[in-house]
Amino acid sequence: MRYIIIGAGAVGATVGGRLARAGKEVVLVARGEHAEALRADGLRLTTADGTHVHRLPVATGPADLGTLRRDDVLLLTVKTQHTIDALDTWGDAEVAGGGTAAQRLPVFCLQNGVESERLALRRFARVYGVCVWLPSTFLRPGVVSALCAPLTGILHLGAAAGGSDRMADRVAADLTTAGFEAPVVDDVMRWKYAKLLGNLGNAIQATTGPESHPAKAALLRRAVEEGEAAFAAAGIAHASRAEQAEARDGKVDQPPGVRGGSSWQSLARRTGSIEADYLNGEVSLLGRLHGVPTPVNDVLRHAANIFARKGLPPGAMSVEDLTALADEAAARAAAS
């Protein structure tokens, strides 16, 4: 199989580089300065076992590859706000022997949140979800680090509509060879909903900085409580904290001094967008559909978007000010 990594950022480049080092055929899809750096100097990927430069084929779109192969596997690793553009771009690509990528090829969604699988299922016949536990950093074109050990990451995967199949098993085997743990599960979205609860803190970290603080932990607890209440009202199951701890503890330990997560990095790179609409915004959506107040997540989503759209640096807001906004929104919700 050939792996086409659509969005070779922190997660995509790490997975692509590790697969390539394990002897798998990989194409990196990127744009702008990042694509130029990958073509000129290769991917400089640092993991717990050292730094390696991977000189891999780089594409900016399907036209660079011509007709796609029947054994191509699409790994979608863009942020969710870019998913529709990526699916539309790659879905119509022709595949050798007839048909399009959307009709013939499998697409694996290695993304935070739960919306990309739904978007993909509208377009692609073969869609798989992947719950990504892979702390990694991408701040400079062509340079990515993923320093967890003893495993680079854990990637639960399965069919987005439920169940598993031979394709999921084959991809999981390749990921395992590449240094990941890749359990194939029948309920992958249950794992992704659980991961979503943890990602509700991305907006807190992005706006107030990655340093730990009791007030940040308290604000995250409030956001998670809203998320759990919205899930319960919607009848959505999610993996428990105990299950997640059993699956991950001692396997993907980060060294001290690692910088902020994906939303923090979006602000640091001044990308102009952030994934809060599909993290905190998912809780807001469920709350509005099922009558559950979500004032904390509403505030976090709004604050993160203001930072992204105005180009504000990560950590420019105090946690006290962010908490005050959440308190005001909660008071309004209680009074309404």
CSV table of C-alpha atoms in Angstrom, one decimal:
chain,number,residue,atom,x,y,z
A,1,MET,CA,0.0,0.0,0.0
A,2,ARG,CA,1.0,3.6,-0.6
A,3,TYR,CA,0.1,6.1,2.2
A,4,ILE,CA,-0.9,9.6,1.0
A,5,ILE,CA,-0.7,11.9,4.0
A,6,ILE,CA,-3.1,14.7,3.4
A,7,GLY,CA,-1.8,17.5,5.7
A,8,ALA,CA,1.8,16.8,6.6
A,9,GLY,CA,1.8,18.9,9.8
A,10,ALA,CA,2.6,17.7,13.3
A,11,VAL,CA,0.5,14.5,13.3
A,12,GLY,CA,0.7,13.8,9.5
A,13,ALA,CA,4.4,14.3,9.2
A,14,THR,CA,5.1,12.2,12.3
A,15,VAL,CA,3.0,9.3,11.0
A,16,GLY,CA,4.4,9.7,7.5
A,17,GLY,CA,8.0,9.8,8.7
A,18,ARG,CA,7.6,6.8,10.9
A,19,LEU,CA,5.9,4.8,8.2
A,20,ALA,CA,8.6,5.7,5.7
A,21,ARG,CA,11.3,4.7,8.2
A,22,ALA,CA,9.6,1.3,8.6
A,23,GLY,CA,9.9,0.8,4.8
A,24,LYS,CA,6.4,1.9,3.8
A,25,GLU,CA,5.7,3.9,0.7
A,26,VAL,CA,4.6,7.5,1.7
A,27,VAL,CA,3.6,10.7,-0.1
A,28,LEU,CA,3.4,13.9,1.9
A,29,VAL,CA,0.8,16.5,1.0
A,30,ALA,CA,1.5,20.0,2.0
A,31,ARG,CA,1.3,23.6,0.8
A,32,GLY,CA,3.3,26.9,0.8
A,33,GLU,CA,6.6,27.2,2.6
A,34,HIS,CA,6.1,23.8,4.3
A,35,ALA,CA,5.9,22.1,0.9
A,36,GLU,CA,8.9,24.0,-0.4
A,37,ALA,CA,11.0,23.1,2.7
A,38,LEU,CA,10.0,19.4,2.4
A,39,ARG,CA,11.0,19.3,-1.2
A,40,ALA,CA,14.2,21.2,-0.8
A,41,ASP,CA,15.5,19.7,2.5
A,42,GLY,CA,13.3,16.8,3.4
A,43,LEU,CA,11.3,16.2,6.5
A,44,ARG,CA,13.4,16.7,9.6
A,45,LEU,CA,11.6,14.5,12.2
A,46,THR,CA,12.8,14.2,15.8
A,47,THR,CA,11.4,11.4,17.9
A,48,ALA,CA,12.6,9.8,21.1
A,49,ASP,CA,15.1,7.7,19.2
A,50,GLY,CA,16.7,10.7,17.5
A,51,THR,CA,16.5,13.0,14.5
A,52,HIS,CA,16.1,11.6,11.0
A,53,VAL,CA,15.7,13.4,7.6
A,54,HIS,CA,13.2,11.8,5.3
A,55,ARG,CA,13.3,12.7,1.7
A,56,LEU,CA,9.9,11.7,0.5
A,57,PRO,CA,7.7,12.6,-2.5
A,58,VAL,CA,5.8,15.8,-1.8
A,59,ALA,CA,2.5,16.8,-3.5
A,60,THR,CA,0.3,19.9,-3.2
A,61,GLY,CA,-2.7,18.1,-4.7
A,62,PRO,CA,-3.8,15.1,-6.7
A,63,ALA,CA,-2.6,16.6,-10.0
A,64,ASP,CA,1.0,16.2,-8.8
A,65,LEU,CA,0.4,12.4,-8.6
A,66,GLY,CA,-1.6,11.8,-11.7
A,67,THR,CA,-4.0,8.9,-11.6
A,68,LEU,CA,-4.1,7.4,-8.1
A,69,ARG,CA,-3.4,3.8,-7.5
A,70,ARG,CA,-5.9,1.1,-6.3
A,71,ASP,CA,-3.6,0.4,-3.3
A,72,ASP,CA,-3.5,4.0,-2.2
A,73,VAL,CA,-4.6,4.8,1.4
A,74,LEU,CA,-5.6,8.3,2.3
A,75,LEU,CA,-4.6,9.5,5.7
A,76,LEU,CA,-6.5,12.8,6.4
A,77,THR,CA,-4.5,14.8,9.0
A,78,VAL,CA,-5.6,18.4,8.3
A,79,LYS,CA,-7.4,20.3,11.1
A,80,THR,CA,-11.1,19.8,10.9
A,81,GLN,CA,-11.8,23.3,9.6
A,82,HIS,CA,-9.9,22.3,6.5
A,83,THR,CA,-11.6,18.9,6.1
A,84,ILE,CA,-14.2,19.9,3.5
A,85,ASP,CA,-11.6,21.4,1.2
A,86,ALA,CA,-9.4,18.4,1.5
A,87,LEU,CA,-12.2,15.9,0.9
A,88,ASP,CA,-13.5,17.8,-2.1
A,89,THR,CA,-10.0,18.1,-3.6
A,90,TRP,CA,-9.1,14.5,-3.2
A,91,GLY,CA,-12.5,12.9,-3.6
A,92,ASP,CA,-12.8,13.5,-7.3
A,93,ALA,CA,-9.3,12.3,-8.1
A,94,GLU,CA,-9.3,9.5,-10.7
A,95,VAL,CA,-8.1,6.0,-9.7
A,96,ALA,CA,-6.5,3.5,-12.0
A,97,GLY,CA,-9.0,1.0,-13.3
A,98,GLY,CA,-11.9,3.4,-13.0
A,99,GLY,CA,-13.8,5.4,-10.5
A,100,THR,CA,-12.8,8.2,-8.1
A,101,ALA,CA,-11.0,8.2,-4.8
A,102,ALA,CA,-14.3,8.8,-3.0
A,103,GLN,CA,-15.7,5.7,-4.6
A,104,ARG,CA,-12.7,3.4,-4.4
A,105,LEU,CA,-10.1,4.4,-1.8
A,106,PRO,CA,-10.2,4.2,2.0
A,107,VAL,CA,-9.8,7.4,4.0
A,108,PHE,CA,-8.6,7.4,7.6
A,109,CYS,CA,-9.5,10.5,9.7
A,110,LEU,CA,-6.5,11.1,12.1
A,111,GLN,CA,-8.0,14.3,13.6
A,112,ASN,CA,-9.4,15.7,16.8
A,113,GLY,CA,-13.1,16.0,17.2
A,114,VAL,CA,-15.8,13.9,15.7
A,115,GLU,CA,-17.0,15.9,12.7
A,116,SER,CA,-14.6,14.9,10.0
A,117,GLU,CA,-15.9,11.3,9.9
A,118,ARG,CA,-19.4,12.7,9.3
A,119,LEU,CA,-18.2,15.0,6.6
A,120,ALA,CA,-16.2,12.2,4.9
A,121,LEU,CA,-19.1,9.7,5.0
A,122,ARG,CA,-21.1,12.2,2.9
A,123,ARG,CA,-18.5,11.9,0.2
A,124,PHE,CA,-16.4,8.7,0.6
A,125,ALA,CA,-17.7,5.1,0.6
A,126,ARG,CA,-14.9,3.8,2.9
A,127,VAL,CA,-14.3,5.9,6.0
A,128,TYR,CA,-12.3,5.1,9.1
A,129,GLY,CA,-12.0,7.0,12.3
A,130,VAL,CA,-8.7,7.2,14.2
A,131,CYS,CA,-8.4,8.4,17.8
A,132,VAL,CA,-5.1,10.2,17.9
A,133,TRP,CA,-2.9,10.2,21.0
A,134,LEU,CA,0.2,11.6,19.5
A,135,PRO,CA,1.6,14.8,21.1
A,136,SER,CA,3.8,16.4,18.5
A,137,THR,CA,5.0,19.9,17.5
A,138,PHE,CA,5.2,21.7,14.2
A,139,LEU,CA,6.3,25.3,14.3
A,140,ARG,CA,8.8,25.6,11.4
A,141,PRO,CA,8.5,24.6,7.8
A,142,GLY,CA,9.9,21.1,7.3
A,143,VAL,CA,10.6,20.5,11.0
A,144,VAL,CA,8.4,18.3,13.2
A,145,SER,CA,9.0,16.6,16.6
A,146,ALA,CA,7.2,13.9,18.5
A,147,LEU,CA,9.1,13.0,21.6
A,148,CYS,CA,6.9,10.5,23.5
A,149,ALA,CA,8.3,7.2,24.6
A,150,PRO,CA,8.4,4.3,24.6
A,151,LEU,CA,5.8,4.6,21.9
A,152,THR,CA,5.6,7.6,19.5
A,153,GLY,CA,1.8,7.5,19.8
A,154,ILE,CA,-1.4,5.4,20.2
A,155,LEU,CA,-3.9,5.3,17.4
A,156,HIS,CA,-7.2,3.5,18.0
A,157,LEU,CA,-8.8,2.9,14.6
A,158,GLY,CA,-11.9,1.3,13.1
A,159,ALA,CA,-14.7,1.9,10.7
A,160,ALA,CA,-16.4,5.2,11.3
A,161,ALA,CA,-19.8,3.6,11.0
A,162,GLY,CA,-18.8,0.9,13.5
A,163,GLY,CA,-17.0,-2.4,13.3
A,164,SER,CA,-13.7,-3.3,11.7
A,165,ASP,CA,-12.4,-5.0,8.6
A,166,ARG,CA,-9.3,-6.3,6.8
A,167,MET,CA,-8.2,-2.8,5.7
A,168,ALA,CA,-8.2,-1.6,9.3
A,169,ASP,CA,-6.2,-4.6,10.3
A,170,ARG,CA,-3.6,-4.0,7.5
A,171,VAL,CA,-3.2,-0.3,8.3
A,172,ALA,CA,-2.9,-1.1,12.0
A,173,ALA,CA,-0.2,-3.7,11.3
A,174,ASP,CA,1.8,-1.1,9.4
A,175,LEU,CA,1.4,1.5,12.1
A,176,THR,CA,2.5,-1.0,14.7
A,177,THR,CA,5.6,-1.7,12.7
A,178,ALA,CA,6.3,2.1,12.5
A,179,GLY,CA,6.4,2.5,16.3
A,180,PHE,CA,2.8,3.1,17.3
A,181,GLU,CA,0.3,1.1,19.2
A,182,ALA,CA,-2.7,0.8,16.9
A,183,PRO,CA,-5.6,-1.1,18.4
A,184,VAL,CA,-8.4,-2.0,16.0
A,185,VAL,CA,-11.8,-1.4,17.7
A,186,ASP,CA,-15.4,-1.8,16.8
A,187,ASP,CA,-16.4,1.5,18.5
A,188,VAL,CA,-13.7,4.0,17.4
A,189,MET,CA,-16.1,7.0,17.7
A,190,ARG,CA,-16.6,6.1,21.4
A,191,TRP,CA,-12.9,6.7,21.8
A,192,LYS,CA,-12.9,9.8,19.8
A,193,TYR,CA,-15.7,11.3,21.9
A,194,ALA,CA,-13.7,10.6,25.0
A,195,LYS,CA,-10.6,12.3,23.4
A,196,LEU,CA,-12.9,15.3,22.6
A,197,LEU,CA,-13.5,15.9,26.3
A,198,GLY,CA,-9.8,16.3,26.9
A,199,ASN,CA,-9.4,18.5,23.9
A,200,LEU,CA,-11.9,21.0,25.4
A,201,GLY,CA,-8.8,22.5,27.2
A,202,ASN,CA,-7.0,23.3,23.9
A,203,ALA,CA,-8.6,26.7,23.8
A,204,ILE,CA,-7.6,27.4,27.4
A,205,GLN,CA,-4.0,26.5,26.7
A,206,ALA,CA,-4.0,28.5,23.4
A,207,THR,CA,-5.3,31.7,24.9
A,208,THR,CA,-3.7,31.6,28.4
A,209,GLY,CA,-0.5,29.6,27.7
A,210,PRO,CA,0.6,26.0,28.3
A,211,GLU,CA,1.8,26.3,31.9
A,212,SER,CA,-0.2,24.4,34.5
A,213,HIS,CA,-2.3,26.5,36.9
A,214,PRO,CA,-5.1,25.5,39.3
A,215,ALA,CA,-7.4,28.0,37.7
A,216,LYS,CA,-6.9,26.5,34.3
A,217,ALA,CA,-7.6,23.0,35.7
A,218,ALA,CA,-10.8,24.3,37.3
A,219,LEU,CA,-12.0,25.9,34.0
A,220,LEU,CA,-11.3,22.7,32.1
A,221,ARG,CA,-13.3,20.7,34.7
A,222,ARG,CA,-16.2,23.0,34.1
A,223,ALA,CA,-15.9,22.6,30.3
A,224,VAL,CA,-15.7,18.8,30.6
A,225,GLU,CA,-18.7,18.7,32.9
A,226,GLU,CA,-20.7,20.5,30.3
A,227,GLY,CA,-19.4,18.1,27.6
A,228,GLU,CA,-20.4,15.1,29.7
A,229,ALA,CA,-23.9,16.5,30.3
A,230,ALA,CA,-24.3,17.2,26.6
A,231,PHE,CA,-23.2,13.7,25.7
A,232,ALA,CA,-25.6,12.2,28.3
A,233,ALA,CA,-28.5,14.2,26.9
A,234,ALA,CA,-27.7,13.1,23.4
A,235,GLY,CA,-27.2,9.5,24.3
A,236,ILE,CA,-23.6,9.5,23.2
A,237,ALA,CA,-21.2,6.9,24.8
A,238,HIS,CA,-17.6,7.6,25.4
A,239,ALA,CA,-14.6,5.6,26.8
A,240,SER,CA,-14.2,6.1,30.5
A,241,ARG,CA,-11.2,7.8,32.1
A,242,ALA,CA,-10.2,4.4,33.5
A,243,GLU,CA,-10.2,2.8,30.0
A,244,GLN,CA,-8.1,5.7,28.6
A,245,ALA,CA,-5.6,5.4,31.5
A,246,GLU,CA,-5.3,1.7,31.0
A,247,ALA,CA,-4.7,2.2,27.3
A,248,ARG,CA,-2.2,5.0,27.5
A,249,ASP,CA,-0.4,5.2,30.9
A,250,GLY,CA,3.3,4.5,30.7
A,251,LYS,CA,3.2,4.2,26.9
A,252,VAL,CA,3.4,7.8,25.5
A,253,ASP,CA,5.2,9.7,28.2
A,254,GLN,CA,6.4,13.2,27.2
A,255,PRO,CA,9.7,14.7,28.4
A,256,PRO,CA,9.6,18.0,30.3
A,257,GLY,CA,9.6,21.2,28.4
A,258,VAL,CA,7.4,20.2,25.5
A,259,ARG,CA,5.5,23.2,24.0
A,260,GLY,CA,1.8,23.6,23.7
A,261,GLY,CA,-0.7,21.4,21.8
A,262,SER,CA,-2.3,21.7,18.4
A,263,SER,CA,-4.4,24.8,19.0
A,264,TRP,CA,-1.5,26.6,20.7
A,265,GLN,CA,0.6,25.8,17.7
A,266,SER,CA,-2.0,27.2,15.3
A,267,LEU,CA,-1.8,30.5,17.1
A,268,ALA,CA,2.0,30.4,17.3
A,269,ARG,CA,2.2,29.8,13.5
A,270,ARG,CA,-0.3,32.6,12.8
A,271,THR,CA,-2.4,30.3,10.6
A,272,GLY,CA,-5.5,32.5,10.9
A,273,SER,CA,-7.8,29.6,12.0
A,274,ILE,CA,-8.2,27.3,14.9
A,275,GLU,CA,-10.2,24.1,15.5
A,276,ALA,CA,-12.2,25.3,18.5
A,277,ASP,CA,-15.5,25.3,16.4
A,278,TYR,CA,-15.1,21.5,16.3
A,279,LEU,CA,-14.0,20.9,19.8
A,280,ASN,CA,-15.7,23.3,22.2
A,281,GLY,CA,-18.2,24.0,19.4
A,282,GLU,CA,-19.2,20.4,19.3
A,283,VAL,CA,-20.3,20.6,22.9
A,284,SER,CA,-22.1,23.9,22.1
A,285,LEU,CA,-23.9,22.2,19.2
A,286,LEU,CA,-25.0,19.2,21.3
A,287,GLY,CA,-26.1,21.5,24.1
A,288,ARG,CA,-28.3,23.6,21.8
A,289,LEU,CA,-29.8,20.4,20.2
A,290,HIS,CA,-30.6,18.8,23.6
A,291,GLY,CA,-31.3,21.7,25.9
A,292,VAL,CA,-28.1,21.6,27.9
A,293,PRO,CA,-26.4,25.0,28.8
A,294,THR,CA,-22.8,25.2,27.7
A,295,PRO,CA,-21.6,28.7,28.6
A,296,VAL,CA,-18.0,27.8,29.4
A,297,ASN,CA,-17.5,26.0,26.1
A,298,ASP,CA,-19.3,28.9,24.3
A,299,VAL,CA,-16.8,31.4,25.8
A,300,LEU,CA,-13.7,29.2,25.1
A,301,ARG,CA,-14.8,28.7,21.4
A,302,HIS,CA,-15.3,32.4,21.0
A,303,ALA,CA,-12.1,33.5,22.7
A,304,ALA,CA,-10.0,31.0,20.6
A,305,ASN,CA,-11.5,32.2,17.4
A,306,ILE,CA,-10.8,35.9,18.2
A,307,PHE,CA,-7.2,35.0,18.9
A,308,ALA,CA,-6.9,33.2,15.6
A,309,ARG,CA,-8.6,35.7,13.4
A,310,LYS,CA,-6.9,38.7,15.0
A,311,GLY,CA,-3.4,37.1,14.9
A,312,LEU,CA,-3.0,37.4,18.7
A,313,PRO,CA,-0.1,35.4,20.2
A,314,PRO,CA,-0.8,32.4,22.3
A,315,GLY,CA,-1.0,33.0,26.0
A,316,ALA,CA,-1.8,36.7,25.6
A,317,MET,CA,-4.8,36.4,28.0
A,318,SER,CA,-4.8,35.8,31.7
A,319,VAL,CA,-6.7,32.8,33.0
A,320,GLU,CA,-8.4,35.1,35.5
A,321,ASP,CA,-9.9,37.2,32.6
A,322,LEU,CA,-10.9,34.1,30.7
A,323,THR,CA,-12.6,32.6,33.9
A,324,ALA,CA,-14.4,35.9,34.5
A,325,LEU,CA,-15.9,35.8,31.0
A,326,ALA,CA,-17.0,32.2,31.6
A,327,ASP,CA,-18.5,33.2,35.0
A,328,GLU,CA,-20.5,36.0,33.3
A,329,ALA,CA,-21.7,33.7,30.6
A,330,ALA,CA,-22.7,31.0,33.2
A,331,ALA,CA,-24.6,33.7,35.2
A,332,ARG,CA,-26.5,34.8,32.1
A,333,ALA,CA,-27.4,31.2,31.3
A,334,ALA,CA,-28.6,30.5,34.8
A,335,ALA,CA,-30.8,33.6,34.7
A,336,SER,CA,-32.4,32.9,31.3
